[in-house]
């Protein structure tokens, strides 16, 4: 069935006192999802429960604040911020060459520019 691929998680409820069932589910990679106080009423007695979850078909738990921080950090690292000045320099040089034909003189005479990434001269103190 096509709809089976859309299912991302299987949830189940269990009494907090049902240790045999809890161990059974945990041994099959179900993870505790929620604590449910007074969820069941058995013979008029309120009993706590747990919700367990098993993720399938690429499903995953909701992101936490730490997941967002990690994602932002890896995205920033992939941008290579130290290479931005070098890229800007190359784009400006290319634009200058296209606008001013005589700007190619520097490259024809063998003049080279330093392309050291992220190294800035230290100030004299």
PDB file of C-alpha atoms in Angstrom:
ATOM      1  CA  UNK A   1       0.000   0.000   0.000  1.00  0.00           C
ATOM      2  CA  UNK A   2       1.162   3.526  -0.781  1.00  0.00           C
ATOM      3  CA  UNK A   3      -0.029   4.992   2.530  1.00  0.00           C
ATOM      4  CA  UNK A   4       2.309   2.751   4.534  1.00  0.00           C
ATOM      5  CA  UNK A   5       5.289   4.916   3.524  1.00  0.00           C
ATOM      6  CA  UNK A   6       3.598   8.004   4.964  1.00  0.00           C
ATOM      7  CA  UNK A   7       3.502   6.509   8.454  1.00  0.00           C
ATOM      8  CA  UNK A   8       6.534   7.813  10.353  1.00  0.00           C
ATOM      9  CA  UNK A   9       5.901   6.568  13.895  1.00  0.00           C
ATOM     10  CA  UNK A  10       4.118   3.833  15.799  1.00  0.00           C
ATOM     11  CA  UNK A  11       2.811   4.786  19.243  1.00  0.00           C
ATOM     12  CA  UNK A  12       1.548   2.557  22.028  1.00  0.00           C
ATOM     13  CA  UNK A  13       0.323   2.951  25.601  1.00  0.00           C
ATOM     14  CA  UNK A  14       1.369   0.830  28.535  1.00  0.00           C
ATOM     15  CA  UNK A  15       0.751   0.875  32.278  1.00  0.00           C
ATOM     16  CA  UNK A  16       3.752   2.151  34.237  1.00  0.00           C
ATOM     17  CA  UNK A  17       3.473  -0.964  36.404  1.00  0.00           C
ATOM     18  CA  UNK A  18       3.636  -3.409  33.459  1.00  0.00           C
ATOM     19  CA  UNK A  19       7.401  -4.027  33.561  1.00  0.00           C
ATOM     20  CA  UNK A  20       7.213  -7.139  31.368  1.00  0.00           C
ATOM     21  CA  UNK A  21       5.578  -5.191  28.533  1.00  0.00           C
ATOM     22  CA  UNK A  22       7.932  -2.225  29.009  1.00  0.00           C
ATOM     23  CA  UNK A  23      11.007  -4.473  28.686  1.00  0.00           C
ATOM     24  CA  UNK A  24       9.445  -6.201  25.669  1.00  0.00           C
ATOM     25  CA  UNK A  25       8.877  -2.875  23.874  1.00  0.00           C
ATOM     26  CA  UNK A  26      12.263  -1.415  24.808  1.00  0.00           C
ATOM     27  CA  UNK A  27      14.017  -4.563  23.524  1.00  0.00           C
ATOM     28  CA  UNK A  28      12.324  -3.874  20.170  1.00  0.00           C
ATOM     29  CA  UNK A  29      13.639  -0.280  20.023  1.00  0.00           C
ATOM     30  CA  UNK A  30      10.495   1.480  21.229  1.00  0.00           C
ATOM     31  CA  UNK A  31      11.473   4.557  23.256  1.00  0.00           C
ATOM     32  CA  UNK A  32       9.534   6.222  26.042  1.00  0.00           C
ATOM     33  CA  UNK A  33       7.765   9.256  24.633  1.00  0.00           C
ATOM     34  CA  UNK A  34       5.456  10.608  27.355  1.00  0.00           C
ATOM     35  CA  UNK A  35       4.466  10.001  30.929  1.00  0.00           C
ATOM     36  CA  UNK A  36       0.675   9.940  31.274  1.00  0.00           C
ATOM     37  CA  UNK A  37      -0.432  10.592  34.868  1.00  0.00           C
ATOM     38  CA  UNK A  38      -3.829   9.077  35.780  1.00  0.00           C
ATOM     39  CA  UNK A  39      -4.302   7.932  32.175  1.00  0.00           C
ATOM     40  CA  UNK A  40      -6.092   4.667  32.928  1.00  0.00           C
ATOM     41  CA  UNK A  41      -9.113   4.053  35.129  1.00  0.00           C
ATOM     42  CA  UNK A  42      -9.195   0.400  36.145  1.00  0.00           C
ATOM     43  CA  UNK A  43     -12.113  -0.516  38.448  1.00  0.00           C
ATOM     44  CA  UNK A  44     -12.383   3.120  39.464  1.00  0.00           C
ATOM     45  CA  UNK A  45      -8.668   3.436  40.326  1.00  0.00           C
ATOM     46  CA  UNK A  46      -6.630   5.935  38.329  1.00  0.00           C
ATOM     47  CA  UNK A  47      -3.310   4.485  37.135  1.00  0.00           C
ATOM     48  CA  UNK A  48      -0.390   6.158  35.341  1.00  0.00           C
ATOM     49  CA  UNK A  49       0.765   5.141  31.891  1.00  0.00           C
ATOM     50  CA  UNK A  50       3.530   5.687  29.370  1.00  0.00           C
ATOM     51  CA  UNK A  51       3.413   6.364  25.663  1.00  0.00           C
ATOM     52  CA  UNK A  52       6.150   4.584  23.703  1.00  0.00           C
ATOM     53  CA  UNK A  53       7.184   5.379  20.126  1.00  0.00           C
ATOM     54  CA  UNK A  54       9.014   3.541  17.354  1.00  0.00           C
ATOM     55  CA  UNK A  55      10.074   5.676  14.352  1.00  0.00           C
ATOM     56  CA  UNK A  56       9.873   4.170  10.853  1.00  0.00           C
ATOM     57  CA  UNK A  57      10.248   5.284   7.219  1.00  0.00           C
ATOM     58  CA  UNK A  58      12.682   8.078   8.076  1.00  0.00           C
ATOM     59  CA  UNK A  59      10.593   9.377  10.971  1.00  0.00           C
ATOM     60  CA  UNK A  60      12.398  11.016  13.874  1.00  0.00           C
ATOM     61  CA  UNK A  61      11.599  12.792  17.130  1.00  0.00           C
ATOM     62  CA  UNK A  62      10.916  16.550  17.019  1.00  0.00           C
ATOM     63  CA  UNK A  63      14.014  18.732  17.058  1.00  0.00           C
ATOM     64  CA  UNK A  64      15.219  20.093  20.379  1.00  0.00           C
ATOM     65  CA  UNK A  65      16.994  23.421  20.899  1.00  0.00           C
ATOM     66  CA  UNK A  66      20.297  21.504  20.786  1.00  0.00           C
ATOM     67  CA  UNK A  67      19.411  20.052  17.367  1.00  0.00           C
ATOM     68  CA  UNK A  68      18.752  23.571  16.045  1.00  0.00           C
ATOM     69  CA  UNK A  69      22.054  24.862  17.463  1.00  0.00           C
ATOM     70  CA  UNK A  70      23.950  21.937  15.937  1.00  0.00           C
ATOM     71  CA  UNK A  71      22.265  22.488  12.552  1.00  0.00           C
ATOM     72  CA  UNK A  72      23.066  26.216  12.547  1.00  0.00           C
ATOM     73  CA  UNK A  73      26.682  25.501  13.534  1.00  0.00           C
ATOM     74  CA  UNK A  74      27.212  22.951  10.776  1.00  0.00           C
ATOM     75  CA  UNK A  75      25.567  25.267   8.231  1.00  0.00           C
ATOM     76  CA  UNK A  76      27.838  28.155   9.227  1.00  0.00           C
ATOM     77  CA  UNK A  77      30.899  25.903   9.067  1.00  0.00           C
ATOM     78  CA  UNK A  78      29.960  24.749   5.567  1.00  0.00           C
ATOM     79  CA  UNK A  79      29.841  28.366   4.374  1.00  0.00           C
ATOM     80  CA  UNK A  80      33.621  28.651   4.894  1.00  0.00           C
ATOM     81  CA  UNK A  81      33.461  32.235   6.215  1.00  0.00           C
ATOM     82  CA  UNK A  82      37.231  32.644   5.827  1.00  0.00           C
ATOM     83  CA  UNK A  83      36.942  32.247   2.049  1.00  0.00           C
ATOM     84  CA  UNK A  84      34.391  35.065   1.667  1.00  0.00           C
ATOM     85  CA  UNK A  85      37.011  37.878   1.311  1.00  0.00           C
ATOM     86  CA  UNK A  86      38.848  35.830  -1.325  1.00  0.00           C
ATOM     87  CA  UNK A  87      35.639  35.212  -3.282  1.00  0.00           C
ATOM     88  CA  UNK A  88      34.719  38.908  -3.096  1.00  0.00           C
ATOM     89  CA  UNK A  89      38.201  39.873  -4.318  1.00  0.00           C
ATOM     90  CA  UNK A  90      37.951  37.508  -7.309  1.00  0.00           C
ATOM     91  CA  UNK A  91      34.472  38.758  -8.222  1.00  0.00           C
ATOM     92  CA  UNK A  92      35.561  42.404  -7.959  1.00  0.00           C
ATOM     93  CA  UNK A  93      38.656  41.671 -10.055  1.00  0.00           C
ATOM     94  CA  UNK A  94      36.542  39.906 -12.695  1.00  0.00           C
ATOM     95  CA  UNK A  95      34.070  42.799 -12.792  1.00  0.00           C
ATOM     96  CA  UNK A  96      36.886  45.320 -13.101  1.00  0.00           C
ATOM     97  CA  UNK A  97      38.436  43.370 -15.988  1.00  0.00           C
ATOM     98  CA  UNK A  98      35.126  43.246 -17.832  1.00  0.00           C
ATOM     99  CA  UNK A  99      34.533  47.000 -17.401  1.00  0.00           C
ATOM    100  CA  UNK A 100      38.088  48.248 -17.963  1.00  0.00           C
ATOM    101  CA  UNK A 101      40.025  46.425 -20.681  1.00  0.00           C
ATOM    102  CA  UNK A 102      43.329  47.972 -19.557  1.00  0.00           C
ATOM    103  CA  UNK A 103      42.898  46.421 -16.054  1.00  0.00           C
ATOM    104  CA  UNK A 104      44.451  43.196 -17.396  1.00  0.00           C
ATOM    105  CA  UNK A 105      47.875  44.896 -17.323  1.00  0.00           C
ATOM    106  CA  UNK A 106      48.563  43.651 -13.781  1.00  0.00           C
ATOM    107  CA  UNK A 107      48.062  40.022 -14.776  1.00  0.00           C
ATOM    108  CA  UNK A 108      50.126  40.422 -17.975  1.00  0.00           C
ATOM    109  CA  UNK A 109      53.122  41.904 -16.146  1.00  0.00           C
ATOM    110  CA  UNK A 110      53.249  39.063 -13.640  1.00  0.00           C
ATOM    111  CA  UNK A 111      52.103  41.072 -10.605  1.00  0.00           C
ATOM    112  CA  UNK A 112      50.577  38.702  -8.076  1.00  0.00           C
ATOM    113  CA  UNK A 113      48.367  39.519  -5.122  1.00  0.00           C
ATOM    114  CA  UNK A 114      48.457  37.736  -1.790  1.00  0.00           C
ATOM    115  CA  UNK A 115      45.509  35.396  -1.297  1.00  0.00           C
ATOM    116  CA  UNK A 116      46.118  34.442   2.306  1.00  0.00           C
ATOM    117  CA  UNK A 117      42.788  33.526   3.856  1.00  0.00           C
ATOM    118  CA  UNK A 118      41.810  35.018   7.194  1.00  0.00           C
ATOM    119  CA  UNK A 119      45.205  36.424   8.047  1.00  0.00           C
ATOM    120  CA  UNK A 120      45.072  40.011   9.150  1.00  0.00           C
ATOM    121  CA  UNK A 121      48.092  42.131  10.161  1.00  0.00           C
ATOM    122  CA  UNK A 122      48.432  42.633  13.892  1.00  0.00           C
ATOM    123  CA  UNK A 123      48.194  46.154  15.200  1.00  0.00           C
ATOM    124  CA  UNK A 124      51.220  47.670  16.900  1.00  0.00           C
ATOM    125  CA  UNK A 125      50.400  48.238  20.519  1.00  0.00           C
TER     126      UNK A 125
END
